[in-house]
CSV table of N, CA and C in Angstrom, one decimal:
chain,number,residue,atom,x,y,z
G,1147,UNK,N,6.4,44.6,15.1
G,1147,UNK,CA,5.3,44.7,14.0
G,1147,UNK,C,4.2,43.9,14.2
G,1148,UNK,N,3.0,44.6,14.2
G,1148,UNK,CA,1.9,44.0,14.4
G,1148,UNK,C,1.6,42.6,13.3
G,1149,UNK,N,0.8,41.9,14.0
G,1149,UNK,CA,0.2,40.6,13.2
G,1149,UNK,C,-0.3,41.0,11.6
G,1150,UNK,N,-1.0,42.1,11.8
G,1150,UNK,CA,-1.8,42.4,10.5
G,1150,UNK,C,-0.8,43.0,9.6
G,1151,UNK,N,0.4,43.9,9.9
G,1151,UNK,CA,1.3,44.3,9.2
G,1151,UNK,C,2.1,42.9,8.5
G,1152,UNK,N,2.3,42.0,9.6
G,1152,UNK,CA,3.2,41.0,8.8
G,1152,UNK,C,2.3,40.0,7.9
G,1153,UNK,N,1.2,40.0,8.2
G,1153,UNK,CA,0.4,39.3,7.0
G,1153,UNK,C,0.5,40.1,5.4
G,1154,UNK,N,0.3,41.4,5.8
G,1154,UNK,CA,0.4,42.3,4.4
G,1154,UNK,C,1.5,42.0,3.7
G,1155,UNK,N,2.8,42.1,4.7
G,1155,UNK,CA,4.1,41.8,4.0
G,1155,UNK,C,4.4,40.5,3.5
G,1156,UNK,N,3.8,39.4,3.8
G,1156,UNK,CA,3.7,38.1,3.6
G,1156,UNK,C,2.8,37.8,2.1
G,1157,UNK,N,1.8,38.5,2.0
G,1157,UNK,CA,0.8,38.4,1.0
G,1157,UNK,C,1.8,39.4,-0.3
G,1158,UNK,N,2.3,40.5,0.2
G,1158,UNK,CA,3.1,41.4,-0.9
G,1158,UNK,C,4.1,40.4,-1.3
G,1159,UNK,N,4.8,39.7,-0.7
G,1159,UNK,CA,6.1,38.9,-1.1
G,1159,UNK,C,5.5,37.9,-1.7
G,1160,UNK,N,4.4,37.3,-1.7
G,1160,UNK,CA,3.8,36.2,-2.4
G,1160,UNK,C,3.4,36.6,-3.7
G,1161,UNK,N,3.0,37.7,-3.8
G,1161,UNK,CA,2.4,38.3,-4.9
G,1161,UNK,C,3.6,38.9,-5.8
G,1162,UNK,N,4.6,39.4,-5.4
G,1162,UNK,CA,5.7,39.4,-6.0
G,1162,UNK,C,6.6,38.2,-6.8
G,1163,UNK,N,6.7,37.1,-5.7
G,1163,UNK,CA,7.1,35.9,-6.2
G,1163,UNK,C,6.4,35.2,-7.2
G,1164,UNK,N,5.0,35.5,-7.1
G,1164,UNK,CA,4.4,34.9,-8.3
G,1164,UNK,C,4.5,35.7,-9.6
G,1165,UNK,N,4.5,36.8,-9.6
G,1165,UNK,CA,4.8,37.7,-10.6
G,1165,UNK,C,6.1,37.5,-11.2
G,1166,UNK,N,7.0,37.2,-10.4
G,1166,UNK,CA,8.3,37.1,-11.0
G,1166,UNK,C,8.2,35.5,-11.8
G,1167,UNK,N,7.6,34.5,-11.0
G,1167,UNK,CA,7.7,33.3,-11.8
G,1167,UNK,C,7.0,33.4,-13.1
G,1168,UNK,N,5.9,34.1,-13.1
G,1168,UNK,CA,5.2,34.2,-14.5
G,1168,UNK,C,6.2,34.9,-15.4
G,1169,UNK,N,6.6,36.1,-14.9
G,1169,UNK,CA,7.6,36.5,-16.1
G,1169,UNK,C,8.5,35.7,-16.4
G,1170,UNK,N,9.2,34.9,-15.6
G,1170,UNK,CA,10.4,34.1,-16.1
G,1170,UNK,C,9.7,32.9,-17.0
G,1171,UNK,N,8.6,32.2,-16.6
G,1171,UNK,CA,8.1,31.5,-17.7
G,1171,UNK,C,7.8,32.1,-19.1
G,1172,UNK,N,7.3,33.2,-19.0
G,1172,UNK,CA,7.0,34.0,-20.3
G,1172,UNK,C,8.3,34.2,-20.9
G,1173,UNK,N,9.4,34.6,-20.2
G,1173,UNK,CA,10.7,35.0,-21.0
G,1173,UNK,C,11.3,33.6,-21.4
G,1174,UNK,N,11.0,32.6,-20.8
G,1174,UNK,CA,11.7,31.1,-21.2
G,1174,UNK,C,10.8,30.5,-22.4
G,1175,UNK,N,9.5,30.9,-22.5
G,1175,UNK,CA,8.9,30.5,-23.8
G,1175,UNK,C,9.0,31.3,-24.9
G,1176,UNK,N,9.6,32.5,-24.8
G,1176,UNK,CA,9.6,33.7,-25.7
G,1176,UNK,C,9.8,32.9,-27.1
G,1177,UNK,N,11.0,32.1,-27.3
G,1177,UNK,CA,11.5,31.7,-28.5
G,1177,UNK,C,11.0,30.2,-28.6
G,1178,UNK,N,10.4,29.8,-27.7
G,1178,UNK,CA,9.8,28.1,-27.9
G,1178,UNK,C,8.4,28.1,-28.2
G,1179,UNK,N,7.6,29.2,-27.9
G,1179,UNK,CA,6.2,29.0,-28.4
G,1179,UNK,C,6.0,29.0,-29.6
G,1180,UNK,N,5.0,28.1,-30.3
G,1180,UNK,CA,4.7,28.0,-31.8
G,1180,UNK,C,3.2,28.5,-31.8
G,1181,UNK,N,2.9,29.5,-32.7
G,1181,UNK,CA,1.5,30.0,-32.7
G,1181,UNK,C,1.0,29.2,-33.9
G,1182,UNK,N,-0.3,29.0,-33.9
G,1182,UNK,CA,-1.1,28.5,-34.9
G,1182,UNK,C,-1.6,29.4,-35.9
G,1183,UNK,N,-1.6,29.1,-37.1
G,1183,UNK,CA,-2.1,30.1,-38.0
G,1183,UNK,C,-2.9,29.2,-39.0
G,1184,UNK,N,-4.1,29.7,-39.6
G,1184,UNK,CA,-4.6,29.2,-40.8
G,1184,UNK,C,-4.2,29.9,-42.0
G,1185,UNK,N,-4.0,29.5,-43.1
G,1185,UNK,CA,-3.6,30.0,-44.3
G,1185,UNK,C,-4.3,31.7,-44.3
G,1186,UNK,N,-5.6,31.8,-44.3
G,1186,UNK,CA,-6.1,33.0,-44.5
G,1186,UNK,C,-5.2,34.0,-43.2
G,1187,UNK,N,-5.1,33.5,-41.9
G,1187,UNK,CA,-4.4,34.3,-40.9
G,1187,UNK,C,-3.0,34.6,-41.5
G,1188,UNK,N,-2.4,33.6,-41.7
G,1188,UNK,CA,-1.1,33.7,-42.3
G,1188,UNK,C,-0.8,35.0,-43.3
G,1189,UNK,N,-1.8,34.8,-44.2
G,1189,UNK,CA,-1.6,36.0,-45.2
G,1189,UNK,C,-2.0,37.3,-44.8
G,1190,UNK,N,-2.9,37.4,-43.8
G,1190,UNK,CA,-3.4,38.6,-43.2
G,1190,UNK,C,-2.3,39.2,-42.3
G,1191,UNK,N,-1.9,38.5,-41.5
G,1191,UNK,CA,-1.0,38.8,-40.6
G,1191,UNK,C,0.6,38.9,-41.1
G,1192,UNK,N,0.8,38.4,-42.2
G,1192,UNK,CA,2.1,38.6,-42.7
G,1192,UNK,C,3.2,38.1,-41.8
G,1193,UNK,N,3.2,36.7,-41.6
G,1193,UNK,CA,4.0,36.0,-40.4
G,1193,UNK,C,5.5,36.5,-41.0
G,1194,UNK,N,6.4,36.9,-40.3
G,1194,UNK,CA,7.6,37.1,-40.2
G,1194,UNK,C,8.4,35.6,-40.7
G,1195,UNK,N,9.1,35.7,-41.9
G,1195,UNK,CA,9.8,34.7,-42.3
G,1195,UNK,C,10.9,33.9,-41.3
G,1196,UNK,N,10.9,32.9,-41.3
G,1196,UNK,CA,11.7,32.3,-40.2
G,1196,UNK,C,11.4,32.0,-39.2
G,1197,UNK,N,10.2,32.6,-38.7
G,1197,UNK,CA,9.5,32.1,-37.3
G,1197,UNK,C,8.8,31.0,-37.1
G,1198,UNK,N,9.1,30.3,-36.0
G,1198,UNK,CA,8.5,29.0,-36.1
G,1198,UNK,C,7.1,28.9,-35.6
G,1199,UNK,N,6.2,28.3,-36.7
G,1199,UNK,CA,4.7,28.5,-36.3
G,1199,UNK,C,4.1,27.2,-36.8
G,1200,UNK,N,2.9,27.0,-36.4
G,1200,UNK,CA,2.1,25.8,-37.0
G,1200,UNK,C,0.9,26.4,-38.1
G,1201,UNK,N,1.1,25.7,-39.1
G,1201,UNK,CA,0.3,26.2,-40.2
G,1201,UNK,C,-0.9,24.9,-40.3
G,1202,UNK,N,-2.6,25.1,-40.1
G,1202,UNK,CA,-3.2,24.5,-40.2
G,1202,UNK,C,-4.2,24.6,-41.0
G,1203,UNK,N,-4.8,23.3,-41.7
G,1203,UNK,CA,-5.9,23.6,-42.8
G,1203,UNK,C,-6.2,22.3,-43.4
G,1204,UNK,N,-6.5,22.3,-44.7
G,1204,UNK,CA,-7.1,21.0,-45.4
G,1204,UNK,C,-5.9,21.0,-46.5
G,1205,UNK,N,-5.4,19.7,-47.0
G,1205,UNK,CA,-4.7,19.6,-48.1
G,1205,UNK,C,-5.4,19.6,-49.2
G,1206,UNK,N,-5.1,20.6,-50.0
G,1206,UNK,CA,-6.0,21.0,-51.1
G,1206,UNK,C,-5.9,19.6,-52.3
G,1207,UNK,N,-7.0,19.4,-52.8
G,1207,UNK,CA,-7.1,18.1,-53.5
G,1207,UNK,C,-6.1,18.2,-54.8
G,1208,UNK,N,-5.7,17.3,-55.4
G,1208,UNK,CA,-4.8,17.4,-56.3
G,1208,UNK,C,-3.4,18.2,-56.4
G,1209,UNK,N,-3.1,18.5,-55.0
G,1209,UNK,CA,-2.0,19.3,-55.0
G,1209,UNK,C,-0.7,18.6,-54.4
G,1210,UNK,N,-0.7,17.3,-53.9
G,1210,UNK,CA,0.4,16.8,-53.5
G,1210,UNK,C,1.2,16.3,-54.9
G,1211,UNK,N,2.5,16.8,-54.7
G,1211,UNK,CA,3.4,16.4,-55.8
G,1211,UNK,C,4.8,15.8,-55.2
G,1212,UNK,N,5.2,14.7,-55.5
G,1212,UNK,CA,6.3,13.9,-55.0
G,1212,UNK,C,7.3,14.6,-55.8
G,1213,UNK,N,8.4,14.9,-55.0
G,1213,UNK,CA,9.9,15.2,-55.8
G,1213,UNK,C,10.7,13.8,-56.2
G,1214,UNK,N,11.7,14.2,-57.0
G,1214,UNK,CA,12.4,13.2,-57.8
G,1214,UNK,C,13.4,12.4,-56.7
G,1215,UNK,N,13.6,13.1,-55.7
G,1215,UNK,CA,14.3,12.4,-54.5
G,1215,UNK,C,13.5,11.4,-53.9
G,1216,UNK,N,12.3,11.4,-54.0
G,1216,UNK,CA,11.7,10.3,-53.4
G,1216,UNK,C,11.3,10.6,-51.8
G,1217,UNK,N,11.8,11.4,-51.3
G,1217,UNK,CA,11.4,12.0,-49.7
G,1217,UNK,C,10.8,13.1,-49.5
G,1218,UNK,N,10.8,14.0,-50.8
G,1218,UNK,CA,10.3,15.4,-50.5
G,1218,UNK,C,8.9,15.5,-51.4
G,1219,UNK,N,8.2,16.2,-50.8
G,1219,UNK,CA,6.7,16.6,-51.2
G,1219,UNK,C,6.5,18.0,-51.1
G,1220,UNK,N,5.6,18.4,-52.3
G,1220,UNK,CA,5.0,19.5,-52.2
G,1220,UNK,C,3.4,19.6,-52.1
G,1221,UNK,N,2.7,20.2,-51.3
G,1221,UNK,CA,1.5,20.3,-51.3
G,1221,UNK,C,0.7,21.8,-51.0
G,1222,UNK,N,-0.5,21.8,-51.1
G,1222,UNK,CA,-1.1,23.2,-50.8
G,1222,UNK,C,-2.1,22.8,-49.7
G,1223,UNK,N,-2.1,23.9,-48.7
G,1223,UNK,CA,-2.8,23.9,-47.5
G,1223,UNK,C,-4.0,25.0,-47.8
G,1224,UNK,N,-5.1,24.8,-47.5
G,1224,UNK,CA,-6.1,25.6,-47.7
G,1224,UNK,C,-7.2,25.6,-46.5
G,1225,UNK,N,-7.8,26.8,-46.1
G,1225,UNK,CA,-8.7,27.0,-45.4
G,1225,UNK,C,-10.0,27.2,-46.1
G,1226,UNK,N,-10.0,27.6,-47.3
G,1226,UNK,CA,-11.2,28.0,-48.0
G,1226,UNK,C,-11.1,29.3,-48.5
G,1227,UNK,N,-10.3,30.2,-47.7
G,1227,UNK,CA,-10.1,31.6,-47.8
G,1227,UNK,C,-8.9,32.0,-48.5
G,1228,UNK,N,-7.8,30.9,-48.1
G,1228,UNK,CA,-6.5,31.6,-48.8
G,1228,UNK,C,-5.6,30.1,-48.9
G,1229,UNK,N,-4.8,30.0,-49.6
G,1229,UNK,CA,-3.8,29.0,-49.8
G,1229,UNK,C,-2.4,29.3,-49.3
G,1230,UNK,N,-1.7,28.2,-48.9
G,1230,UNK,CA,-0.3,28.4,-48.8
G,1230,UNK,C,0.5,27.1,-49.3
G,1231,UNK,N,1.4,27.1,-50.0
G,1231,UNK,CA,2.4,26.2,-50.6
G,1231,UNK,C,3.1,25.7,-49.6
G,1232,UNK,N,3.3,24.5,-49.3
G,1232,UNK,CA,3.9,23.8,-48.6
G,1232,UNK,C,5.1,23.0,-49.0
G,1233,UNK,N,6.2,22.9,-48.5
G,1233,UNK,CA,7.4,21.8,-49.0
G,1233,UNK,C,7.9,21.3,-47.7
G,1234,UNK,N,8.0,19.8,-48.1
G,1234,UNK,CA,8.3,19.1,-46.7
G,1234,UNK,C,9.3,17.8,-47.1
G,1235,UNK,N,10.2,17.5,-46.4
G,1235,UNK,CA,11.1,16.6,-46.8
G,1235,UNK,C,11.1,15.5,-45.3
G,1236,UNK,N,10.8,14.2,-45.9
G,1236,UNK,CA,10.6,13.3,-44.6
G,1236,UNK,C,9.7,12.5,-44.9
G,1237,UNK,N,9.2,11.7,-44.1
G,1237,UNK,CA,8.5,10.6,-44.0
G,1237,UNK,C,7.2,11.3,-43.7
G,1238,UNK,N,6.0,11.0,-44.1
G,1238,UNK,CA,4.8,11.7,-43.9
G,1238,UNK,C,3.8,10.6,-43.2
G,1239,UNK,N,3.0,11.3,-42.2
G,1239,UNK,CA,2.2,10.2,-41.6
G,1239,UNK,C,1.2,9.4,-42.8
G,1240,UNK,N,0.9,8.3,-42.1
G,1240,UNK,CA,-0.1,7.3,-43.1
G,1240,UNK,C,-1.4,8.1,-43.1
G,1241,UNK,N,-1.9,8.8,-42.4
G,1241,UNK,CA,-3.3,9.3,-42.8
G,1241,UNK,C,-2.9,10.7,-43.3
G,1242,UNK,N,-2.0,11.1,-43.9
G,1242,UNK,CA,-1.6,12.5,-44.6
G,1242,UNK,C,-2.3,11.9,-46.0
G,1243,UNK,N,-3.2,12.7,-46.5
G,1243,UNK,CA,-3.7,12.7,-47.9
G,1243,UNK,C,-4.6,13.9,-48.2
G,1244,UNK,N,-4.8,13.9,-49.6
G,1244,UNK,CA,-5.5,15.0,-50.0
G,1244,UNK,C,-6.9,15.1,-49.7
G,1245,UNK,N,-7.3,16.4,-49.3
G,1245,UNK,CA,-8.7,16.5,-48.7
G,1245,UNK,C,-8.9,16.3,-47.2
G,1246,UNK,N,-7.6,16.0,-46.6
G,1246,UNK,CA,-7.7,15.8,-45.1
G,1246,UNK,C,-7.1,17.1,-44.3
G,1247,UNK,N,-7.2,16.9,-43.2
G,1247,UNK,CA,-6.9,18.0,-42.3
G,1247,UNK,C,-5.3,17.7,-42.1
G,1248,UNK,N,-4.5,18.8,-41.8
G,1248,UNK,CA,-3.2,18.6,-41.5
G,1248,UNK,C,-2.7,19.9,-40.7
G,1249,UNK,N,-1.5,19.6,-39.8
G,1249,UNK,CA,-1.2,20.8,-39.3
G,1249,UNK,C,0.4,20.6,-39.6
G,1250,UNK,N,0.9,21.5,-39.8
G,1250,UNK,CA,2.5,21.5,-40.5
G,1250,UNK,C,3.3,22.6,-39.5
G,1251,UNK,N,4.2,22.0,-39.0
G,1251,UNK,CA,5.1,22.7,-38.0
G,1251,UNK,C,6.3,23.2,-38.8
G,1252,UNK,N,6.9,24.5,-39.1
G,1252,UNK,CA,8.0,24.9,-39.4
G,1252,UNK,C,7.8,26.5,-39.6
G,1253,UNK,N,8.3,27.0,-40.8
G,1253,UNK,CA,8.6,28.1,-41.0
G,1253,UNK,C,8.3,28.7,-42.3
G,1254,UNK,N,7.7,30.2,-42.6
G,1254,UNK,CA,7.6,30.7,-43.8
G,1254,UNK,C,8.9,31.2,-44.6
G,1255,UNK,N,8.9,31.0,-45.6
G,1255,UNK,CA,10.1,31.5,-46.3
G,1255,UNK,C,9.7,32.9,-46.8
G,1256,UNK,N,10.6,34.0,-47.4
G,1256,UNK,CA,10.4,35.1,-47.8
G,1256,UNK,C,9.4,35.3,-48.9
G,1257,UNK,N,9.5,34.2,-50.0
G,1257,UNK,CA,8.3,34.2,-50.9
G,1257,UNK,C,7.0,34.0,-50.5
G,1258,UNK,N,6.7,33.6,-49.2
G,1258,UNK,CA,5.2,33.3,-48.9
G,1258,UNK,C,5.0,31.8,-48.6
G,1259,UNK,N,6.2,30.8,-49.3
G,1259,UNK,CA,5.9,29.6,-49.0
G,1259,UNK,C,6.3,29.0,-47.6
G,1260,UNK,N,6.1,27.9,-47.4
G,1260,UNK,CA,6.1,27.2,-46.0
G,1260,UNK,C,6.8,26.1,-46.1
G,1261,UNK,N,8.0,26.0,-45.3
G,1261,UNK,CA,9.0,25.1,-45.0
G,1261,UNK,C,8.3,24.1,-43.8
G,1262,UNK,N,7.8,22.9,-44.1
G,1262,UNK,CA,7.5,22.1,-42.8
G,1262,UNK,C,8.6,21.2,-42.5
G,1263,UNK,N,8.8,21.3,-41.1
G,1263,UNK,CA,9.7,20.6,-40.4
G,1263,UNK,C,8.9,19.0,-39.7
G,1264,UNK,N,7.7,19.2,-39.6
G,1264,UNK,CA,6.9,18.3,-39.1
G,1264,UNK,C,5.5,18.4,-39.5
G,1265,UNK,N,5.1,16.9,-40.0
G,1265,UNK,CA,3.6,16.9,-40.5
G,1265,UNK,C,2.8,16.3,-39.5
G,1266,UNK,N,1.7,16.9,-39.0
G,1266,UNK,CA,0.9,16.2,-38.0
G,1266,UNK,C,-0.6,15.9,-38.9
G,1267,UNK,N,-1.0,14.4,-39.2
G,1267,UNK,CA,-2.3,14.4,-39.7
G,1267,UNK,C,-3.6,14.0,-38.8
G,1268,UNK,N,-4.5,14.3,-39.4
G,1268,UNK,CA,-5.6,14.1,-38.5
G,1268,UNK,C,-5.5,12.6,-38.0
G,1269,UNK,N,-6.4,12.3,-37.0
G,1269,UNK,CA,-6.4,11.0,-36.3
G,1269,UNK,C,-7.7,10.4,-36.7
G,1270,UNK,N,-8.9,10.9,-37.1
G,1270,UNK,CA,-9.8,10.2,-37.8
G,1270,UNK,C,-10.4,11.2,-38.6
G,1271,UNK,N,-11.5,10.7,-39.5
G,1271,UNK,CA,-11.9,11.3,-40.7
G,1271,UNK,C,-12.7,12.6,-40.3
G,1272,UNK,N,-13.1,12.7,-39.0
G,1272,UNK,CA,-14.0,13.9,-38.7
G,1272,UNK,C,-13.3,14.8,-38.1
G,1273,UNK,N,-12.0,14.5,-37.5
G,1273,UNK,CA,-11.2,15.5,-37.1
G,1273,UNK,C,-10.7,16.6,-37.7
G,1274,UNK,N,-10.9,17.9,-37.3
G,1274,UNK,CA,-10.2,19.0,-37.8
G,1274,UNK,C,-9.8,20.1,-37.0
G,1275,UNK,N,-8.6,20.8,-37.1
G,1275,UNK,CA,-8.2,21.5,-35.9
G,1275,UNK,C,-9.2,22.5,-35.7
G,1276,UNK,N,-9.5,22.7,-34.7
G,1276,UNK,CA,-10.8,23.8,-34.0
G,1276,UNK,C,-10.7,25.1,-34.9
G,1277,UNK,N,-9.6,25.7,-34.9
G,1277,UNK,CA,-9.4,27.1,-35.5
G,1277,UNK,C,-9.8,26.9,-37.1
G,1278,UNK,N,-9.3,25.6,-37.8
G,1278,UNK,CA,-9.6,25.5,-39.4
G,1278,UNK,C,-10.9,25.3,-39.4
G,1279,UNK,N,-11.7,24.5,-38.5
G,1279,UNK,CA,-13.0,24.1,-38.5
G,1279,UNK,C,-13.9,25.6,-38.3
G,1280,UNK,N,-13.5,26.4,-37.5
G,1280,UNK,CA,-14.3,27.8,-37.5
G,1280,UNK,C,-14.1,28.6,-38.6
G,1281,UNK,N,-13.1,28.6,-39.1
G,1281,UNK,CA,-12.6,29.5,-40.4
G,1281,UNK,C,-13.5,28.9,-41.7
G,1282,UNK,N,-13.5,27.7,-41.7
G,1282,UNK,CA,-14.2,26.9,-43.0
G,1282,UNK,C,-15.8,27.1,-42.7
G,1283,UNK,N,-16.3,27.0,-41.5
G,1283,UNK,CA,-17.7,27.3,-41.3
G,1283,UNK,C,-18.0,28.6,-41.6
G,1284,UNK,N,-17.2,29.7,-41.4
G,1284,UNK,CA,-17.5,30.9,-41.8
G,1284,UNK,C,-17.4,31.1,-43.1
G,1285,UNK,N,-16.5,30.5,-43.9
G,1285,UNK,CA,-16.6,30.7,-45.3
G,1285,UNK,C,-17.5,29.6,-46.0
G,1286,UNK,N,-18.2,28.9,-45.4
G,1286,UNK,CA,-18.9,27.8,-46.0
G,1286,UNK,C,-18.2,27.1,-46.9
G,1287,UNK,N,-17.0,26.9,-47.1
G,1287,UNK,CA,-15.8,25.9,-47.9
G,1287,UNK,C,-16.2,24.5,-47.1
G,1288,UNK,N,-16.3,24.3,-46.1
G,1288,UNK,CA,-16.6,23.0,-45.5
G,1288,UNK,C,-17.9,22.3,-46.1
G,1289,UNK,N,-18.9,23.1,-46.3
G,1289,UNK,CA,-20.3,22.3,-46.8
G,1289,UNK,C,-20.1,22.3,-48.0
G,1290,UNK,N,-19.2,23.0,-48.9
G,1290,UNK,CA,-19.1,22.8,-50.4
G,1290,UNK,C,-18.4,21.4,-50.5
G,1291,UNK,N,-17.4,21.0,-49.6
G,1291,UNK,CA,-16.6,19.7,-49.7
G,1291,UNK,C,-17.6,18.5,-49.6
G,1292,UNK,N,-18.6,18.8,-48.7
G,1292,UNK,CA,-19.3,17.9,-48.4
G,1292,UNK,C,-20.4,17.4,-49.4
G,1293,UNK,N,-20.7,18.4,-50.3
G,1293,UNK,CA,-21.7,18.2,-51.4
G,1293,UNK,C,-21.1,17.2,-52.5
């Protein structure tokens, strides 16, 4: 076999190996990937109930309600275009409060509510998830909050 043919075979084998590695990686992440949705995206895309996702937005002012058990709360996440009611049981981060940015990891229920398993609060007062900031700038709801 000529040297030129050997190089072509090696390049072909390397390409097949790389494709196999990418496909194996995608297959392994199939059930582990958690997609990010804003409330408007979630309403528009009708996220499948039970699917693990991240929901990001702002905690609507006046929406946090502590339940009688002392560890469960209900609140509403908004992006200025849509709202999603969220239920969470556990200890919330210190920075979690009304009017602040939040990312909740969990799943949607059949009725459209969201059950959060983890709450991630913003780390400074100017931080906002990029997808939420973009959506809120489009709807001008961010400007309304600043006035």
